Amino acid sequence: EFNDVKPECIEEYVSLVGEFIPKLSEDKQFPGELCGAWTTMFGRLDQAIHLWKYTGGYKSVVKAKQYIRENKEFLEFARKRRVMLNNRENQLLYEFSFFGEPEPREPSHIYELRTYYLKPGTLIEWGNNWGKAILIRQQEDDAVAGLFSQIGELYVVHHIWAYDDLATRQEIRHNLWNRPGWDDCVANTVPLIRRMESRVMIPLPFGPLQ
């Protein structure tokens, strides 16, 4: 979920979601689990991003929507949040199996969300190349999640990476070019991309990824 927050409301927004979202994630009747929550540091600014996991597929997604529509506490939360936002967007995503599921991380990291808008019909080729390339990236334990859209804008891929800081990010990305196979991945996947963007994010204090 992407929330574009009014710049003058960012502190109030963080306080509000920090009070409500952990309770929702821990609610046994709610079928979703919060995987990560961030605000942007570089890229699109004044944006909050929340990543949820629904283990029951579409049935769980529908159940979650029904639950929050009937939850008075959530409706009050949504009413307060509404006036703080310029725009909201959500996507339903599947994970690439070779990335694995996001695992909680101890403080402190910055996170990079790299979003690739692919040419229609190229997702399988993308996955085949990254199924090999992730073995190179996982040597640094910086891979958090690899996801692709099913509902929302289609042929969109998100990769999330964790780094100690921007200098570590630069060093890791520079050293990749010395590893066999990385240049092949880049050469094979760049032609599949229509456009791409990068956001550097900092975790909100209540998220499992710190």
Tab-separated table of C-alpha atoms in Angstrom:
chain	number	residue	atom	x	y	z
A	1	GLU	CA	0.000	0.000	0.000
A	2	PHE	CA	1.329	3.438	-1.008
A	3	ASN	CA	0.166	6.495	0.938
A	4	ASP	CA	1.112	9.939	-0.354
A	5	VAL	CA	1.109	12.016	2.811
A	6	LYS	CA	0.629	15.764	2.925
A	7	PRO	CA	4.048	17.161	3.917
A	8	GLU	CA	2.619	19.087	6.857
A	9	CYS	CA	0.969	15.901	8.195
A	10	ILE	CA	3.853	13.421	8.096
A	11	GLU	CA	4.582	13.421	11.857
A	12	GLU	CA	0.893	13.157	12.718
A	13	TYR	CA	0.476	10.355	10.178
A	14	VAL	CA	3.390	8.342	11.597
A	15	SER	CA	1.936	8.692	15.088
A	16	LEU	CA	-1.521	7.610	13.952
A	17	VAL	CA	-0.440	4.517	11.995
A	18	GLY	CA	2.009	3.583	14.734
A	19	GLU	CA	-0.877	3.403	17.155
A	20	PHE	CA	-3.289	1.445	14.970
A	21	ILE	CA	-1.484	-0.764	12.439
A	22	PRO	CA	0.402	-2.960	14.950
A	23	LYS	CA	-2.894	-3.734	16.684
A	24	LEU	CA	-4.500	-4.664	13.379
A	25	SER	CA	-1.583	-6.920	12.433
A	26	GLU	CA	-1.750	-8.695	15.804
A	27	ASP	CA	-5.540	-9.109	15.702
A	28	LYS	CA	-6.235	-12.853	15.453
A	29	GLN	CA	-9.434	-12.222	13.483
A	30	PHE	CA	-7.595	-10.230	10.817
A	31	PRO	CA	-6.085	-12.540	8.159
A	32	GLY	CA	-3.189	-10.246	7.216
A	33	GLU	CA	0.260	-9.794	8.727
A	34	LEU	CA	2.395	-6.677	8.451
A	35	CYS	CA	5.760	-7.453	6.850
A	36	GLY	CA	7.206	-3.946	6.657
A	37	ALA	CA	6.396	-0.262	6.987
A	38	TRP	CA	8.537	2.622	5.766
A	39	THR	CA	8.641	6.268	4.826
A	40	THR	CA	10.716	7.508	1.918
A	41	MET	CA	14.047	9.281	2.328
A	42	PHE	CA	15.007	9.618	-1.350
A	43	GLY	CA	12.927	9.258	-4.494
A	44	ARG	CA	9.244	10.061	-4.110
A	45	LEU	CA	9.121	12.025	-0.890
A	46	ASP	CA	6.424	12.179	1.801
A	47	GLN	CA	5.323	8.671	0.931
A	48	ALA	CA	4.558	5.839	3.347
A	49	ILE	CA	4.689	2.236	2.162
A	50	HIS	CA	3.157	-0.730	3.979
A	51	LEU	CA	3.734	-4.344	2.928
A	52	TRP	CA	1.178	-6.935	4.099
A	53	LYS	CA	1.150	-10.706	3.726
A	54	TYR	CA	-2.064	-12.707	3.248
A	55	THR	CA	-1.382	-16.430	3.534
A	56	GLY	CA	-4.867	-17.512	2.440
A	57	GLY	CA	-4.731	-15.998	-1.034
A	58	TYR	CA	-7.602	-13.977	-2.441
A	59	LYS	CA	-10.072	-15.359	0.113
A	60	SER	CA	-7.987	-13.830	2.892
A	61	VAL	CA	-7.740	-10.518	1.028
A	62	VAL	CA	-11.535	-10.347	0.697
A	63	LYS	CA	-11.990	-11.359	4.334
A	64	ALA	CA	-9.561	-8.632	5.419
A	65	LYS	CA	-11.483	-5.995	3.460
A	66	GLN	CA	-14.768	-7.136	4.962
A	67	TYR	CA	-13.287	-7.142	8.455
A	68	ILE	CA	-11.987	-3.587	8.340
A	69	ARG	CA	-15.235	-2.290	6.822
A	70	GLU	CA	-17.059	-3.619	9.889
A	71	ASN	CA	-14.428	-2.585	12.449
A	72	LYS	CA	-15.422	0.649	14.178
A	73	GLU	CA	-11.887	1.303	15.372
A	74	PHE	CA	-10.532	0.985	11.836
A	75	LEU	CA	-13.245	3.241	10.435
A	76	GLU	CA	-12.265	5.908	12.943
A	77	PHE	CA	-8.596	5.421	12.040
A	78	ALA	CA	-9.441	5.722	8.323
A	79	ARG	CA	-11.423	8.898	8.951
A	80	LYS	CA	-8.455	10.528	10.694
A	81	ARG	CA	-5.973	9.277	8.094
A	82	ARG	CA	-8.054	10.472	5.150
A	83	VAL	CA	-7.425	14.155	5.792
A	84	MET	CA	-3.653	13.579	5.961
A	85	LEU	CA	-3.308	12.059	2.479
A	86	ASN	CA	-3.107	13.358	-1.061
A	87	ASN	CA	-3.471	9.929	-2.642
A	88	ARG	CA	-3.602	6.213	-1.880
A	89	GLU	CA	-2.794	3.206	-4.047
A	90	ASN	CA	-2.607	-0.501	-3.400
A	91	GLN	CA	-1.439	-3.493	-5.395
A	92	LEU	CA	-1.947	-7.209	-4.968
A	93	LEU	CA	1.397	-8.926	-5.454
A	94	TYR	CA	2.817	-12.419	-5.689
A	95	GLU	CA	6.308	-13.207	-4.496
A	96	PHE	CA	9.029	-14.702	-6.631
A	97	SER	CA	9.678	-18.040	-4.936
A	98	PHE	CA	13.436	-17.722	-5.341
A	99	PHE	CA	13.506	-14.544	-3.222
A	100	GLY	CA	11.782	-16.173	-0.263
A	101	GLU	CA	9.506	-14.387	2.187
A	102	PRO	CA	10.595	-11.248	4.046
A	103	GLU	CA	12.119	-12.129	7.404
A	104	PRO	CA	12.230	-9.698	10.365
A	105	ARG	CA	15.485	-7.771	10.684
A	106	GLU	CA	16.989	-6.149	13.742
A	107	PRO	CA	17.931	-2.429	13.662
A	108	SER	CA	19.205	-0.609	11.891
A	109	HIS	CA	18.939	-0.594	8.095
A	110	ILE	CA	17.901	1.541	5.213
A	111	TYR	CA	15.803	-0.135	2.533
A	112	GLU	CA	15.738	0.328	-1.198
A	113	LEU	CA	12.571	-0.321	-3.174
A	114	ARG	CA	13.497	-0.763	-6.825
A	115	THR	CA	10.459	-0.833	-9.098
A	116	TYR	CA	10.639	-2.098	-12.671
A	117	TYR	CA	7.851	-1.509	-15.188
A	118	LEU	CA	8.267	-4.345	-17.666
A	119	LYS	CA	7.171	-4.739	-21.241
A	120	PRO	CA	4.056	-6.953	-21.441
A	121	GLY	CA	4.898	-10.603	-21.944
A	122	THR	CA	8.377	-10.470	-20.395
A	123	LEU	CA	7.685	-11.497	-16.782
A	124	ILE	CA	8.699	-15.147	-17.241
A	125	GLU	CA	11.969	-14.134	-18.876
A	126	TRP	CA	12.590	-11.695	-16.027
A	127	GLY	CA	12.001	-14.439	-13.473
A	128	ASN	CA	14.232	-16.918	-15.262
A	129	ASN	CA	17.143	-14.463	-15.237
A	130	TRP	CA	16.641	-13.337	-11.665
A	131	GLY	CA	16.299	-16.918	-10.469
A	132	LYS	CA	20.003	-17.177	-11.275
A	133	ALA	CA	21.027	-13.646	-10.327
A	134	ILE	CA	19.521	-13.834	-6.830
A	135	LEU	CA	22.137	-16.449	-5.941
A	136	ILE	CA	24.739	-13.749	-6.531
A	137	ARG	CA	22.881	-11.099	-4.539
A	138	GLN	CA	22.093	-13.372	-1.590
A	139	GLN	CA	25.782	-13.673	-0.780
A	140	GLU	CA	25.419	-10.276	0.914
A	141	ASP	CA	22.187	-11.135	2.777
A	142	ASP	CA	20.662	-7.911	1.453
A	143	ALA	CA	17.701	-9.445	-0.425
A	144	VAL	CA	14.397	-8.806	1.360
A	145	ALA	CA	11.620	-9.451	-1.172
A	146	GLY	CA	10.905	-9.884	-4.864
A	147	LEU	CA	7.289	-9.293	-5.901
A	148	PHE	CA	5.238	-8.878	-9.057
A	149	SER	CA	1.806	-7.365	-9.541
A	150	GLN	CA	-1.415	-9.278	-10.099
A	151	ILE	CA	-3.913	-6.461	-9.512
A	152	GLY	CA	-3.140	-2.775	-10.021
A	153	GLU	CA	-0.736	-1.718	-12.751
A	154	LEU	CA	0.415	-4.942	-14.379
A	155	TYR	CA	3.906	-6.102	-15.335
A	156	VAL	CA	5.305	-4.255	-12.339
A	157	VAL	CA	8.123	-5.864	-10.336
A	158	HIS	CA	9.338	-4.711	-6.931
A	159	HIS	CA	12.665	-5.712	-5.408
A	160	ILE	CA	13.393	-4.698	-1.807
A	161	TRP	CA	16.960	-4.629	-0.471
A	162	ALA	CA	18.347	-3.891	2.992
A	163	TYR	CA	21.617	-2.049	3.605
A	164	ASP	CA	23.462	-0.706	6.621
A	165	ASP	CA	23.698	2.704	4.955
A	166	LEU	CA	24.067	4.370	1.553
A	167	ALA	CA	27.829	3.819	1.493
A	168	THR	CA	27.341	0.069	2.008
A	169	ARG	CA	24.739	0.059	-0.764
A	170	GLN	CA	27.226	1.689	-3.142
A	171	GLU	CA	29.974	-0.774	-2.223
A	172	ILE	CA	27.766	-3.850	-2.646
A	173	ARG	CA	26.396	-2.707	-5.991
A	174	HIS	CA	29.886	-1.821	-7.254
A	175	ASN	CA	31.319	-5.198	-6.236
A	176	LEU	CA	28.582	-7.101	-8.049
A	177	TRP	CA	30.286	-6.369	-11.347
A	178	ASN	CA	33.237	-8.486	-10.214
A	179	ARG	CA	31.071	-11.572	-9.779
A	180	PRO	CA	30.548	-13.993	-12.668
A	181	GLY	CA	27.025	-13.916	-14.048
A	182	TRP	CA	25.944	-10.490	-12.843
A	183	ASP	CA	26.744	-8.758	-16.125
A	184	ASP	CA	24.723	-11.407	-17.961
A	185	CYS	CA	21.699	-10.740	-15.767
A	186	VAL	CA	21.876	-7.014	-16.444
A	187	ALA	CA	22.383	-7.529	-20.176
A	188	ASN	CA	19.417	-9.910	-20.380
A	189	THR	CA	16.957	-7.936	-18.231
A	190	VAL	CA	17.550	-4.305	-19.215
A	191	PRO	CA	15.839	-4.806	-22.619
A	192	LEU	CA	12.722	-6.039	-20.777
A	193	ILE	CA	12.215	-2.764	-18.890
A	194	ARG	CA	9.981	0.123	-19.974
A	195	ARG	CA	11.053	2.313	-17.056
A	196	MET	CA	12.292	1.957	-13.499
A	197	GLU	CA	12.631	3.903	-10.279
A	198	SER	CA	14.331	3.655	-6.920
A	199	ARG	CA	13.135	4.759	-3.493
A	200	VAL	CA	15.342	4.723	-0.409
A	201	MET	CA	13.229	4.181	2.687
A	202	ILE	CA	13.607	4.244	6.445
A	203	PRO	CA	11.599	1.792	8.558
A	204	LEU	CA	8.806	2.968	10.802
A	205	PRO	CA	9.443	1.872	14.397
A	206	PHE	CA	6.630	-0.678	14.565
A	207	GLY	CA	7.539	-2.683	11.427
A	208	PRO	CA	9.211	-6.129	11.593
A	209	LEU	CA	11.918	-4.948	9.159
A	210	GLN	CA	14.178	-2.512	11.001
